[in-house]
PDB file of C-alpha atoms in Angstrom:
ATOM      1  CA  UNK F   1     103.708  92.643  72.676  1.00  0.00           C
ATOM      2  CA  UNK F   2     103.050  90.368  75.120  1.00  0.00           C
ATOM      3  CA  UNK F   3     105.694  87.732  77.116  1.00  0.00           C
ATOM      4  CA  UNK F   4     105.276  85.268  80.448  1.00  0.00           C
ATOM      5  CA  UNK F   5     108.414  85.084  82.774  1.00  0.00           C
ATOM      6  CA  UNK F   6     108.975  82.093  84.650  1.00  0.00           C
ATOM      7  CA  UNK F   7     111.090  82.111  87.861  1.00  0.00           C
ATOM      8  CA  UNK F   8     111.714  85.548  88.413  1.00  0.00           C
ATOM      9  CA  UNK F   9     112.830  85.557  92.578  1.00  0.00           C
ATOM     10  CA  UNK F  10     116.599  84.560  92.183  1.00  0.00           C
ATOM     11  CA  UNK F  11     117.171  84.302  88.380  1.00  0.00           C
ATOM     12  CA  UNK F  12     115.724  88.294  87.849  1.00  0.00           C
ATOM     13  CA  UNK F  13     116.058  89.632  91.022  1.00  0.00           C
ATOM     14  CA  UNK F  14     118.722  88.714  94.555  1.00  0.00           C
ATOM     15  CA  UNK F  15     116.839  85.580  96.151  1.00  0.00           C
ATOM     16  CA  UNK F  16     117.157  86.916  99.642  1.00  0.00           C
ATOM     17  CA  UNK F  17     115.736  85.373 102.991  1.00  0.00           C
ATOM     18  CA  UNK F  18     112.634  87.596 104.720  1.00  0.00           C
ATOM     19  CA  UNK F  19     115.665  88.567 107.055  1.00  0.00           C
ATOM     20  CA  UNK F  20     117.840  89.610 104.988  1.00  0.00           C
ATOM     21  CA  UNK F  21     115.202  91.970 103.014  1.00  0.00           C
ATOM     22  CA  UNK F  22     114.798  93.013 106.615  1.00  0.00           C
ATOM     23  CA  UNK F  23     118.298  93.966 107.667  1.00  0.00           C
ATOM     24  CA  UNK F  24     119.176  95.755 104.237  1.00  0.00           C
ATOM     25  CA  UNK F  25     115.799  97.951 104.427  1.00  0.00           C
ATOM     26  CA  UNK F  26     116.706  98.923 107.551  1.00  0.00           C
ATOM     27  CA  UNK F  27     120.044  99.354 106.530  1.00  0.00           C
ATOM     28  CA  UNK F  28     118.603 102.416 103.869  1.00  0.00           C
ATOM     29  CA  UNK F  29     116.225 103.236 106.625  1.00  0.00           C
ATOM     30  CA  UNK F  30     118.827 104.561 109.350  1.00  0.00           C
ATOM     31  CA  UNK F  31     121.010 106.563 106.285  1.00  0.00           C
ATOM     32  CA  UNK F  32     117.457 108.386 105.528  1.00  0.00           C
ATOM     33  CA  UNK F  33     116.802 108.409 109.114  1.00  0.00           C
ATOM     34  CA  UNK F  34     113.503 107.179 109.027  1.00  0.00           C
ATOM     35  CA  UNK F  35     112.063 104.204 111.431  1.00  0.00           C
ATOM     36  CA  UNK F  36     113.865 100.708 109.147  1.00  0.00           C
ATOM     37  CA  UNK F  37     110.105  98.884 110.662  1.00  0.00           C
ATOM     38  CA  UNK F  38     108.015 101.694 108.761  1.00  0.00           C
ATOM     39  CA  UNK F  39     110.849 101.517 105.816  1.00  0.00           C
ATOM     40  CA  UNK F  40     110.300  97.615 105.493  1.00  0.00           C
ATOM     41  CA  UNK F  41     106.305  97.666 105.788  1.00  0.00           C
ATOM     42  CA  UNK F  42     105.995 100.786 102.780  1.00  0.00           C
ATOM     43  CA  UNK F  43     108.610  98.420 100.654  1.00  0.00           C
ATOM     44  CA  UNK F  44     105.382  96.191 101.416  1.00  0.00           C
ATOM     45  CA  UNK F  45     102.739  97.558 100.738  1.00  0.00           C
ATOM     46  CA  UNK F  46     104.465  99.574  97.657  1.00  0.00           C
ATOM     47  CA  UNK F  47     105.599  96.782  95.603  1.00  0.00           C
ATOM     48  CA  UNK F  48     103.374  97.319  92.896  1.00  0.00           C
ATOM     49  CA  UNK F  49     103.749 101.414  92.401  1.00  0.00           C
ATOM     50  CA  UNK F  50     107.685 100.513  92.478  1.00  0.00           C
ATOM     51  CA  UNK F  51     107.386  97.560  90.113  1.00  0.00           C
ATOM     52  CA  UNK F  52     105.463  99.257  87.550  1.00  0.00           C
ATOM     53  CA  UNK F  53     107.684 102.585  88.080  1.00  0.00           C
ATOM     54  CA  UNK F  54     105.397 104.284  89.192  1.00  0.00           C
ATOM     55  CA  UNK F  55     107.210 106.004  91.800  1.00  0.00           C
ATOM     56  CA  UNK F  56     110.529 106.754  89.055  1.00  0.00           C
ATOM     57  CA  UNK F  57     113.912 106.073  89.197  1.00  0.00           C
ATOM     58  CA  UNK F  58     116.118 104.586  92.376  1.00  0.00           C
ATOM     59  CA  UNK F  59     116.703 108.101  94.211  1.00  0.00           C
ATOM     60  CA  UNK F  60     112.508 109.583  93.537  1.00  0.00           C
ATOM     61  CA  UNK F  61     111.696 106.072  94.627  1.00  0.00           C
ATOM     62  CA  UNK F  62     114.172 105.696  97.700  1.00  0.00           C
ATOM     63  CA  UNK F  63     112.442 110.124  98.622  1.00  0.00           C
ATOM     64  CA  UNK F  64     108.944 108.729  97.673  1.00  0.00           C
ATOM     65  CA  UNK F  65     109.050 105.928 100.876  1.00  0.00           C
ATOM     66  CA  UNK F  66     110.647 108.298 102.872  1.00  0.00           C
ATOM     67  CA  UNK F  67     107.932 110.224 102.542  1.00  0.00           C
ATOM     68  CA  UNK F  68     105.876 107.830 102.936  1.00  0.00           C
ATOM     69  CA  UNK F  69     107.565 107.216 106.720  1.00  0.00           C
ATOM     70  CA  UNK F  70     108.062 110.991 107.755  1.00  0.00           C
ATOM     71  CA  UNK F  71     111.245 111.541 106.471  1.00  0.00           C
ATOM     72  CA  UNK F  72     112.747 114.442 104.739  1.00  0.00           C
ATOM     73  CA  UNK F  73     116.023 112.980 103.860  1.00  0.00           C
ATOM     74  CA  UNK F  74     118.476 115.707 101.963  1.00  0.00           C
ATOM     75  CA  UNK F  75     119.898 114.951  98.721  1.00  0.00           C
ATOM     76  CA  UNK F  76     122.920 113.340 100.396  1.00  0.00           C
ATOM     77  CA  UNK F  77     121.419 111.230 101.902  1.00  0.00           C
ATOM     78  CA  UNK F  78     119.061 109.722  99.187  1.00  0.00           C
ATOM     79  CA  UNK F  79     122.206 109.426  97.130  1.00  0.00           C
ATOM     80  CA  UNK F  80     124.405 107.363 100.358  1.00  0.00           C
ATOM     81  CA  UNK F  81     120.693 105.602 100.438  1.00  0.00           C
ATOM     82  CA  UNK F  82     121.435 104.570  96.698  1.00  0.00           C
ATOM     83  CA  UNK F  83     124.705 103.277  97.262  1.00  0.00           C
ATOM     84  CA  UNK F  84     124.199 101.467 100.298  1.00  0.00           C
ATOM     85  CA  UNK F  85     121.154  99.646  98.606  1.00  0.00           C
ATOM     86  CA  UNK F  86     123.563  98.807  95.042  1.00  0.00           C
ATOM     87  CA  UNK F  87     125.720  97.880  98.339  1.00  0.00           C
ATOM     88  CA  UNK F  88     123.319  95.489  99.409  1.00  0.00           C
ATOM     89  CA  UNK F  89     121.833  93.959  95.805  1.00  0.00           C
ATOM     90  CA  UNK F  90     125.669  92.668  95.055  1.00  0.00           C
ATOM     91  CA  UNK F  91     126.582  91.261  98.033  1.00  0.00           C
TER      92      UNK F  91
END
């Protein structure tokens, strides 16, 4: 199967400014207890892995990103970070 996606940003995903994306990443990072700057950086450099599903579901991806930032979040922190991310995407 072949497909082409047109107008991806703002149609199939949240259309946020860079400042809004950074603020969201910093909020999730704070829940995880890792650097907001490092977390934001890791989001940027890991797009392909995340977009192709190589990092797993949302909980696995958040835990993977935290580990890349030197963190070892608890299960509760990962769940809370997922909630924060959903709230950010819903606002």
